[in-house]
Amino acid sequence: MLPQLPADARLYLRPIWFVPSPVGLADGSAARMGNGLLWFQAYELTARKDGQRVARATVPVAEFADAIAGLPDALAERAQRLAANISAQRQPLVLGERTIRFDAPQVMAILNITPDSFSDGGRHMDDPQAAADAGFAMAAAGAALIDVGGESTRPRAPRLWEGDEIARVVPVIERLAAAGVPMSIDTRKAAVMEAALAAGAAVVNDVSALRHDPRAMEVAVAAGCPVILMHAPSAGDDPHDNAGGYGDVVADVFDMLEARVDACLAAGVPRGKIMVDPGLGFGKSLGDNLALVNGLATLQGLGVPLLFAGSRKRLIGALSNEAPAAERLGGSVALVFRAAELGAQMVRVHDVAESVQALHLWRGLADAGLGAV
C-alpha cells in the first residue's frame, strides 16, 4: 500500500530491480524498458510537493496497478502515464537513407570544430578536410551519428558570432554529407541550424533545449528534423549559470525536460523525433552529477530516447586525482557501460572505438542473460 499523498503532489517513477530476462518469472511480474534489452521488477515511486519529497516507496511491477488505484485520480493517471512511457517503443530515427534503431544503445561521436572546447579544442580547426576525415574514421569505427559543433560550451566560454560558427561547421558537414554520413549539428543558434541542415546535417542537438534562440523552435518545426533537448540551468550565453542550485537534481532535470518535450509537441514536433539529454556537467556539482547518473532510469518516464553524454567530463577527473581530460578514457568507458545498464538509448563520446567495444560487451552479456533459463 502506498502512503496517503497530497492530491497536488508530483510523482516520479524509477525502474529498479533489474533482471537479465523475464523468462521463468510469473506473468506480469516484470516490465520491459522501451524496446531494448532491459527488464525490471519494481518501480521506485517518489512524490514531491513544494520542492520537498513527501514520500518514497518501492512498488513491485506485479502490484503496481492495485497500488496506484488508491491514489487521487490525477496522481493515478500520472503514475500510469509514466509507467507507459517507460515501456513505450522508442521510434527509430529515420535520417534519409539511414535509420537508427534503439533496440540496443547507439554511439554518437563528438566532432568539435573549435579552438577551445574543453577536451579536443583546436584539433580540427582550419582544415575542413582533416575534420571530415576524422568524422569518416568515427563512422567507420561504429558511430551511428556524428555530432558536429563549432562553438565551445565550456564554462565562461566566449560567445561566438553565428557567421563564424557557420564558417567552421558547414565545410565539414558538406564533405561528410557527400559520403552519406549521418550528422547532427550541435548549436544553440537558429541561423547555424538552418545552414547546417541545408548543408546535410539531419538532427539539431541544442544544449539549451531550443530556448536560447527565439527562432530555434520555428526552424526545427519547419525542417521537420529530429531534435535533441539537453538540460542546462540557463538558456543565456553561459549554459552553466546556476545561481539557484537544485532541490532534487533528478526531479528538477526531469521537470525541465518534460516541459520542453511538451513545448515541442505543442509546436508540432512529433514525439518520434524528440530525444533528451540530462546535461551532465552543465551547472551541476559533483554530487549533482553522481545523483543524475544513479537516477538516470527515471528519465525513461519521458517516453523518448535518452542521450547520455559523460565522455571525459569533469566528474571523472574529480574522482581520479584530477586527471586531465585526455586521461579520462577509463572513466568515460565506465560511464558508457553504466548508462547502457540504466537504459540510455545513445551515448555521446570522444573515444568511439573503445565505447563501441564496451557496448558490444554489454550487448553480449544482455543477450546471454536473455538466453539463460
Short mmCIF file of C-alpha atoms in Angstrom, two decimals:
data_model
loop_
_atom_site.label_atom_id
_atom_site.label_comp_id
_atom_site.label_asym_id
_atom_site.label_seq_id
_atom_site.Cartn_x
_atom_site.Cartn_y
_atom_site.Cartn_z
CA MET A 1 0.00 0.00 0.00
CA LEU A 2 1.17 3.50 -0.82
CA PRO A 3 1.05 6.21 1.83
CA GLN A 4 -1.62 8.90 1.67
CA LEU A 5 -0.41 11.52 -0.81
CA PRO A 6 -1.49 15.13 -1.34
CA ALA A 7 -3.66 15.38 -4.45
CA ASP A 8 -1.34 18.08 -5.84
CA ALA A 9 1.89 16.17 -5.28
CA ARG A 10 4.15 15.46 -8.26
CA LEU A 11 5.10 11.85 -8.99
CA TYR A 12 8.23 10.29 -10.49
CA LEU A 13 8.93 6.64 -11.29
CA ARG A 14 12.34 4.99 -11.46
CA PRO A 15 12.66 1.41 -12.72
CA ILE A 16 14.59 -0.76 -10.22
CA TRP A 17 15.19 -4.47 -9.52
CA PHE A 18 16.57 -5.18 -12.97
CA VAL A 19 16.59 -8.80 -14.12
CA PRO A 20 18.51 -10.37 -17.03
CA SER A 21 15.39 -11.97 -18.52
CA PRO A 22 11.64 -12.23 -17.97
CA VAL A 23 11.85 -15.95 -18.82
CA GLY A 24 10.76 -18.09 -15.89
CA LEU A 25 9.16 -15.20 -13.99
CA ALA A 26 5.47 -15.09 -13.18
CA ASP A 27 3.35 -13.33 -15.77
CA GLY A 28 3.14 -9.62 -15.10
CA SER A 29 5.98 -9.58 -12.58
CA ALA A 30 8.47 -7.83 -14.89
CA ALA A 31 8.19 -4.90 -17.29
CA ARG A 32 10.35 -4.04 -20.27
CA MET A 33 12.10 -0.72 -20.71
CA GLY A 34 11.25 0.59 -24.16
CA ASN A 35 12.13 -1.83 -26.93
CA GLY A 36 15.58 -2.57 -25.54
CA LEU A 37 17.10 -5.46 -23.63
CA LEU A 38 16.26 -4.36 -20.08
CA TRP A 39 13.57 -5.80 -17.81
CA PHE A 40 12.81 -4.74 -14.25
CA GLN A 41 10.54 -5.93 -11.44
CA ALA A 42 9.74 -2.78 -9.47
CA TYR A 43 9.33 0.98 -9.56
CA GLU A 44 10.67 3.43 -7.03
CA LEU A 45 7.82 5.92 -6.71
CA THR A 46 8.72 9.37 -5.40
CA ALA A 47 6.22 12.10 -4.55
CA ARG A 48 7.25 15.74 -4.17
CA LYS A 49 5.30 18.85 -3.14
CA ASP A 50 6.53 22.43 -2.96
CA GLY A 51 10.06 21.30 -3.75
CA GLN A 52 10.19 18.74 -0.96
CA ARG A 53 9.96 14.98 -1.05
CA VAL A 54 6.85 13.83 0.80
CA ALA A 55 7.00 10.09 0.08
CA ARG A 56 9.11 7.38 -1.48
CA ALA A 57 8.02 3.78 -1.87
CA THR A 58 9.02 0.64 -3.74
CA VAL A 59 6.18 -0.83 -5.79
CA PRO A 60 6.64 -4.24 -7.45
CA VAL A 61 5.51 -4.31 -11.08
CA ALA A 62 3.05 -7.07 -10.24
CA GLU A 63 1.36 -4.85 -7.64
CA PHE A 64 1.56 -1.55 -9.49
CA ALA A 65 -2.00 -1.37 -10.84
CA ASP A 66 -3.52 -2.14 -7.43
CA ALA A 67 -1.15 0.24 -5.64
CA ILE A 68 -1.97 3.28 -7.76
CA ALA A 69 -5.71 2.55 -7.78
CA GLY A 70 -5.93 4.08 -4.32
CA LEU A 71 -4.29 7.36 -5.35
CA PRO A 72 -6.21 10.53 -6.19
CA ASP A 73 -7.30 10.41 -9.84
CA ALA A 74 -4.73 12.89 -11.14
CA LEU A 75 -1.87 11.09 -9.41
CA ALA A 76 -3.04 7.67 -10.56
CA GLU A 77 -3.28 8.96 -14.12
CA ARG A 78 0.26 10.41 -13.97
CA ALA A 79 1.69 7.20 -12.49
CA GLN A 80 0.03 5.19 -15.23
CA ARG A 81 1.36 7.56 -17.90
CA LEU A 82 4.92 7.42 -16.54
CA ALA A 83 4.86 3.62 -16.46
CA ALA A 84 3.51 3.55 -20.02
CA ASN A 85 6.24 5.94 -21.14
CA ILE A 86 8.96 3.80 -19.56
CA SER A 87 7.80 0.77 -21.53
CA ALA A 88 6.81 2.57 -24.76
CA GLN A 89 8.57 1.71 -28.00
CA ARG A 90 11.32 4.19 -28.88
CA GLN A 91 10.77 5.03 -32.51
CA PRO A 92 13.83 4.86 -34.76
CA LEU A 93 15.42 7.99 -36.17
CA VAL A 94 14.88 7.99 -39.93
CA LEU A 95 17.57 10.17 -41.46
CA GLY A 96 17.14 9.96 -45.21
CA GLU A 97 18.51 6.60 -46.29
CA ARG A 98 19.83 5.87 -42.78
CA THR A 99 17.73 4.53 -39.91
CA ILE A 100 19.00 4.48 -36.31
CA ARG A 101 17.15 1.93 -34.18
CA PHE A 102 17.05 1.87 -30.39
CA ASP A 103 16.74 -1.82 -29.58
CA ALA A 104 20.35 -1.53 -28.36
CA PRO A 105 22.41 1.54 -27.35
CA GLN A 106 23.93 3.57 -30.18
CA VAL A 107 27.03 5.78 -30.30
CA MET A 108 27.12 9.47 -31.20
CA ALA A 109 30.63 10.72 -31.96
CA ILE A 110 31.82 14.20 -30.99
CA LEU A 111 33.45 16.24 -33.77
CA ASN A 112 34.31 19.70 -32.46
CA ILE A 113 35.48 22.35 -34.92
CA THR A 114 36.57 24.73 -32.17
CA PRO A 115 39.80 26.17 -30.78
CA ASP A 116 38.70 25.97 -27.16
CA SER A 117 36.39 23.02 -26.37
CA PHE A 118 37.38 21.54 -23.03
CA SER A 119 38.69 18.20 -24.32
CA ASP A 120 39.55 18.39 -28.01
CA GLY A 121 39.54 22.09 -28.86
CA GLY A 122 41.84 23.06 -31.73
CA ARG A 123 42.33 19.54 -33.05
CA HIS A 124 40.37 20.10 -36.26
CA MET A 125 40.46 23.87 -36.69
CA ASP A 126 41.30 25.49 -40.04
CA ASP A 127 41.32 22.22 -42.00
CA PRO A 128 37.82 21.08 -43.03
CA GLN A 129 39.14 18.03 -44.88
CA ALA A 130 41.09 16.83 -41.84
CA ALA A 131 38.00 17.33 -39.70
CA ALA A 132 35.87 15.43 -42.21
CA ASP A 133 38.47 12.63 -42.29
CA ALA A 134 38.15 12.39 -38.51
CA GLY A 135 34.39 12.10 -38.94
CA PHE A 136 34.81 9.35 -41.55
CA ALA A 137 37.04 7.45 -39.12
CA MET A 138 34.44 7.79 -36.35
CA ALA A 139 31.72 6.44 -38.63
CA ALA A 140 33.95 3.56 -39.69
CA ALA A 141 34.61 2.80 -36.01
CA GLY A 142 30.89 2.31 -35.41
CA ALA A 143 29.37 5.70 -34.65
CA ALA A 144 25.73 5.89 -35.74
CA LEU A 145 25.71 9.70 -35.72
CA ILE A 146 28.44 12.35 -35.91
CA ASP A 147 27.74 15.43 -33.76
CA VAL A 148 29.40 18.43 -35.39
CA GLY A 149 29.88 21.54 -33.26
CA GLY A 150 31.53 24.89 -33.90
CA GLU A 151 31.13 26.67 -30.55
CA SER A 152 32.57 25.66 -27.20
CA THR A 153 30.05 25.35 -24.36
CA ARG A 154 32.63 25.04 -21.59
CA PRO A 155 32.00 27.32 -18.58
CA ARG A 156 32.50 31.01 -19.37
CA ALA A 157 33.43 30.31 -23.00
CA PRO A 158 33.30 33.47 -25.16
CA ARG A 159 30.21 33.90 -27.30
CA LEU A 160 30.79 33.21 -30.99
CA TRP A 161 29.18 35.16 -33.84
CA GLU A 162 26.86 32.91 -35.84
CA GLY A 163 28.66 33.71 -39.10
CA ASP A 164 31.94 32.40 -37.72
CA GLU A 165 30.21 29.30 -36.37
CA ILE A 166 28.65 28.62 -39.79
CA ALA A 167 32.03 29.06 -41.48
CA ARG A 168 33.52 26.45 -39.16
CA VAL A 169 30.91 23.72 -39.48
CA VAL A 170 29.40 23.93 -42.97
CA PRO A 171 32.50 22.88 -44.98
CA VAL A 172 32.89 19.82 -42.74
CA ILE A 173 29.21 18.91 -42.91
CA GLU A 174 29.20 19.20 -46.70
CA ARG A 175 32.11 16.78 -47.00
CA LEU A 176 30.57 14.24 -44.64
CA ALA A 177 27.13 14.56 -46.22
CA ALA A 178 28.57 13.88 -49.68
CA ALA A 179 29.62 10.46 -48.38
CA GLY A 180 26.27 9.74 -46.72
CA VAL A 181 27.47 10.11 -43.12
CA PRO A 182 24.53 10.92 -40.78
CA MET A 183 25.15 14.04 -38.68
CA SER A 184 23.66 16.24 -36.00
CA ILE A 185 24.52 19.91 -35.59
CA ASP A 186 25.45 20.92 -32.04
CA THR A 187 24.33 24.55 -31.80
CA ARG A 188 22.00 26.96 -30.00
CA LYS A 189 21.64 29.37 -32.91
CA ALA A 190 18.80 29.24 -35.42
CA ALA A 191 20.92 30.58 -38.29
CA VAL A 192 23.53 27.89 -37.69
CA MET A 193 20.81 25.23 -37.57
CA GLU A 194 19.46 26.42 -40.93
CA ALA A 195 22.89 26.48 -42.58
CA ALA A 196 23.90 23.10 -41.19
CA LEU A 197 20.63 21.42 -42.19
CA ALA A 198 20.93 22.88 -45.68
CA ALA A 199 24.49 21.52 -45.88
CA GLY A 200 23.39 17.98 -45.00
CA ALA A 201 23.02 17.67 -41.23
CA ALA A 202 19.88 15.78 -40.21
CA VAL A 203 19.42 16.39 -36.48
CA VAL A 204 19.52 19.50 -34.26
CA ASN A 205 21.30 18.99 -30.92
CA ASP A 206 20.71 22.07 -28.75
CA VAL A 207 22.22 22.40 -25.27
CA SER A 208 19.52 24.95 -24.44
CA ALA A 209 16.65 22.65 -25.50
CA LEU A 210 15.57 25.21 -28.14
CA ARG A 211 15.32 28.02 -25.57
CA HIS A 212 18.37 30.17 -26.34
CA ASP A 213 17.35 31.47 -29.77
CA PRO A 214 13.73 32.62 -30.18
CA ARG A 215 13.69 31.21 -33.72
CA ALA A 216 15.12 27.78 -32.88
CA MET A 217 11.78 26.03 -32.43
CA GLU A 218 10.46 27.55 -35.65
CA VAL A 219 13.50 26.29 -37.57
CA ALA A 220 13.19 22.76 -36.16
CA VAL A 221 9.48 22.57 -36.96
CA ALA A 222 9.94 23.92 -40.49
CA ALA A 223 12.78 21.47 -41.17
CA GLY A 224 10.84 18.50 -39.79
CA CYS A 225 14.09 17.21 -38.32
CA PRO A 226 14.69 15.28 -35.08
CA VAL A 227 15.77 17.39 -32.11
CA ILE A 228 17.84 16.61 -29.05
CA LEU A 229 16.82 18.64 -26.00
CA MET A 230 19.52 19.00 -23.35
CA HIS A 231 19.05 20.18 -19.79
CA ALA A 232 21.03 23.26 -18.85
CA PRO A 233 20.13 25.52 -15.93
CA SER A 234 20.38 28.64 -18.09
CA ALA A 235 19.24 29.45 -21.62
CA GLY A 236 21.51 32.52 -21.62
CA ASP A 237 25.00 32.92 -23.01
CA ASP A 238 26.52 30.70 -20.27
CA PRO A 239 24.51 27.45 -20.04
CA HIS A 240 26.33 26.60 -16.78
CA ASP A 241 24.93 29.59 -14.89
CA ASN A 242 23.06 28.13 -11.91
CA ALA A 243 22.86 30.52 -9.00
CA GLY A 244 19.78 28.80 -7.54
CA GLY A 245 21.12 25.25 -7.41
CA TYR A 246 18.82 22.24 -7.25
CA GLY A 247 16.33 20.87 -4.76
CA ASP A 248 16.45 17.36 -6.19
CA VAL A 249 18.60 17.32 -9.32
CA VAL A 250 16.92 14.28 -10.89
CA ALA A 251 13.42 15.69 -10.36
CA ASP A 252 14.47 19.18 -11.48
CA VAL A 253 16.07 17.86 -14.67
CA PHE A 254 13.03 15.67 -15.34
CA ASP A 255 10.65 18.61 -14.89
CA MET A 256 12.54 20.90 -17.26
CA LEU A 257 12.91 18.23 -19.94
CA GLU A 258 9.26 17.24 -19.61
CA ALA A 259 8.27 20.87 -20.14
CA ARG A 260 10.49 21.11 -23.22
CA VAL A 261 9.14 17.86 -24.68
CA ASP A 262 5.63 19.24 -24.18
CA ALA A 263 6.63 22.53 -25.84
CA CYS A 264 7.97 20.66 -28.86
CA LEU A 265 4.83 18.54 -29.13
CA ALA A 266 2.68 21.66 -28.94
CA ALA A 267 4.75 23.34 -31.66
CA GLY A 268 4.35 20.38 -34.00
CA VAL A 269 7.48 18.26 -33.45
CA PRO A 270 6.33 14.61 -33.37
CA ARG A 271 7.29 12.58 -30.27
CA GLY A 272 9.18 10.17 -32.53
CA LYS A 273 11.57 13.00 -33.45
CA ILE A 274 12.47 14.05 -29.90
CA MET A 275 15.42 12.91 -27.78
CA VAL A 276 16.54 14.21 -24.39
CA ASP A 277 19.91 14.65 -22.69
CA PRO A 278 20.22 15.29 -18.92
CA GLY A 279 23.15 17.67 -19.45
CA LEU A 280 25.73 16.03 -17.23
CA GLY A 281 28.23 18.64 -16.05
CA PHE A 282 26.21 21.67 -17.12
CA GLY A 283 25.74 23.79 -14.00
CA LYS A 284 25.92 20.72 -11.79
CA SER A 285 28.21 19.85 -8.88
CA LEU A 286 29.98 16.51 -8.46
CA GLY A 287 27.18 15.40 -6.13
CA ASP A 288 24.56 16.51 -8.65
CA ASN A 289 26.27 14.62 -11.46
CA LEU A 290 26.59 11.41 -9.46
CA ALA A 291 22.94 11.60 -8.41
CA LEU A 292 21.94 12.18 -12.02
CA VAL A 293 23.86 9.13 -13.22
CA ASN A 294 22.37 6.94 -10.49
CA GLY A 295 18.87 8.26 -11.21
CA LEU A 296 19.19 8.04 -14.99
CA ALA A 297 16.42 5.46 -15.40
CA THR A 298 13.91 7.98 -14.03
CA LEU A 299 14.22 9.92 -17.28
CA GLN A 300 12.80 6.96 -19.17
CA GLY A 301 9.45 8.24 -17.88
CA LEU A 302 9.65 10.96 -20.53
CA GLY A 303 8.88 8.31 -23.15
CA VAL A 304 11.53 9.40 -25.67
CA PRO A 305 15.06 8.14 -26.41
CA LEU A 306 17.68 9.21 -23.88
CA LEU A 307 21.11 10.50 -24.93
CA PHE A 308 23.82 10.31 -22.25
CA ALA A 309 26.94 12.48 -22.61
CA GLY A 310 29.56 11.77 -19.94
CA SER A 311 32.66 11.48 -22.10
CA ARG A 312 35.82 12.92 -20.48
CA LYS A 313 33.75 15.15 -18.21
CA ARG A 314 34.83 16.82 -15.01
CA LEU A 315 33.28 14.28 -12.63
CA ILE A 316 35.73 11.66 -13.94
CA GLY A 317 38.68 13.88 -13.11
CA ALA A 318 37.18 14.75 -9.72
CA LEU A 319 37.15 11.05 -8.81
CA SER A 320 40.56 10.34 -10.39
CA ASN A 321 43.08 12.64 -8.70
CA GLU A 322 42.18 15.46 -11.10
CA ALA A 323 43.14 13.50 -14.21
CA PRO A 324 43.13 15.88 -17.21
CA ALA A 325 40.55 15.42 -19.96
CA ALA A 326 42.88 13.47 -22.22
CA GLU A 327 43.43 10.89 -19.45
CA ARG A 328 39.80 10.07 -18.71
CA LEU A 329 39.25 7.18 -21.10
CA GLY A 330 38.69 4.57 -18.39
CA GLY A 331 36.08 6.68 -16.63
CA SER A 332 34.40 7.56 -19.92
CA VAL A 333 34.02 3.90 -20.87
CA ALA A 334 32.74 3.08 -17.38
CA LEU A 335 30.05 5.75 -17.77
CA VAL A 336 29.09 4.39 -21.20
CA PHE A 337 28.56 0.94 -19.68
CA ARG A 338 26.64 2.32 -16.71
CA ALA A 339 24.40 4.40 -18.97
CA ALA A 340 23.61 1.30 -21.04
CA GLU A 341 22.74 -0.61 -17.85
CA LEU A 342 20.22 2.11 -16.99
CA GLY A 343 18.59 2.28 -20.40
CA ALA A 344 20.31 5.10 -22.31
CA GLN A 345 19.48 4.66 -25.98
CA MET A 346 22.51 6.63 -27.19
CA VAL A 347 25.84 7.75 -25.73
CA ARG A 348 27.81 10.79 -26.91
CA VAL A 349 31.56 10.11 -26.86
CA HIS A 350 35.00 11.24 -27.97
CA ASP A 351 36.52 7.74 -27.94
CA VAL A 352 34.38 5.89 -30.45
CA ALA A 353 36.15 2.56 -30.92
CA GLU A 354 36.52 1.97 -27.18
CA SER A 355 32.90 2.93 -26.50
CA VAL A 356 31.59 0.73 -29.31
CA GLN A 357 33.62 -2.17 -27.91
CA ALA A 358 32.19 -1.58 -24.42
CA LEU A 359 28.65 -1.60 -25.82
CA HIS A 360 29.36 -4.79 -27.77
CA LEU A 361 30.35 -6.39 -24.47
CA TRP A 362 27.23 -5.04 -22.80
CA ARG A 363 25.08 -6.39 -25.63
CA GLY A 364 26.76 -9.80 -25.43
CA LEU A 365 26.11 -10.01 -21.70
CA ALA A 366 22.49 -8.91 -22.16
CA ASP A 367 21.91 -11.45 -24.94
CA ALA A 368 23.45 -14.20 -22.82
CA GLY A 369 21.22 -13.23 -19.91
CA LEU A 370 18.13 -13.44 -22.11
CA GLY A 371 19.13 -16.91 -23.27
CA ALA A 372 19.71 -18.27 -19.77
CA VAL A 373 16.88 -20.33 -18.29
#
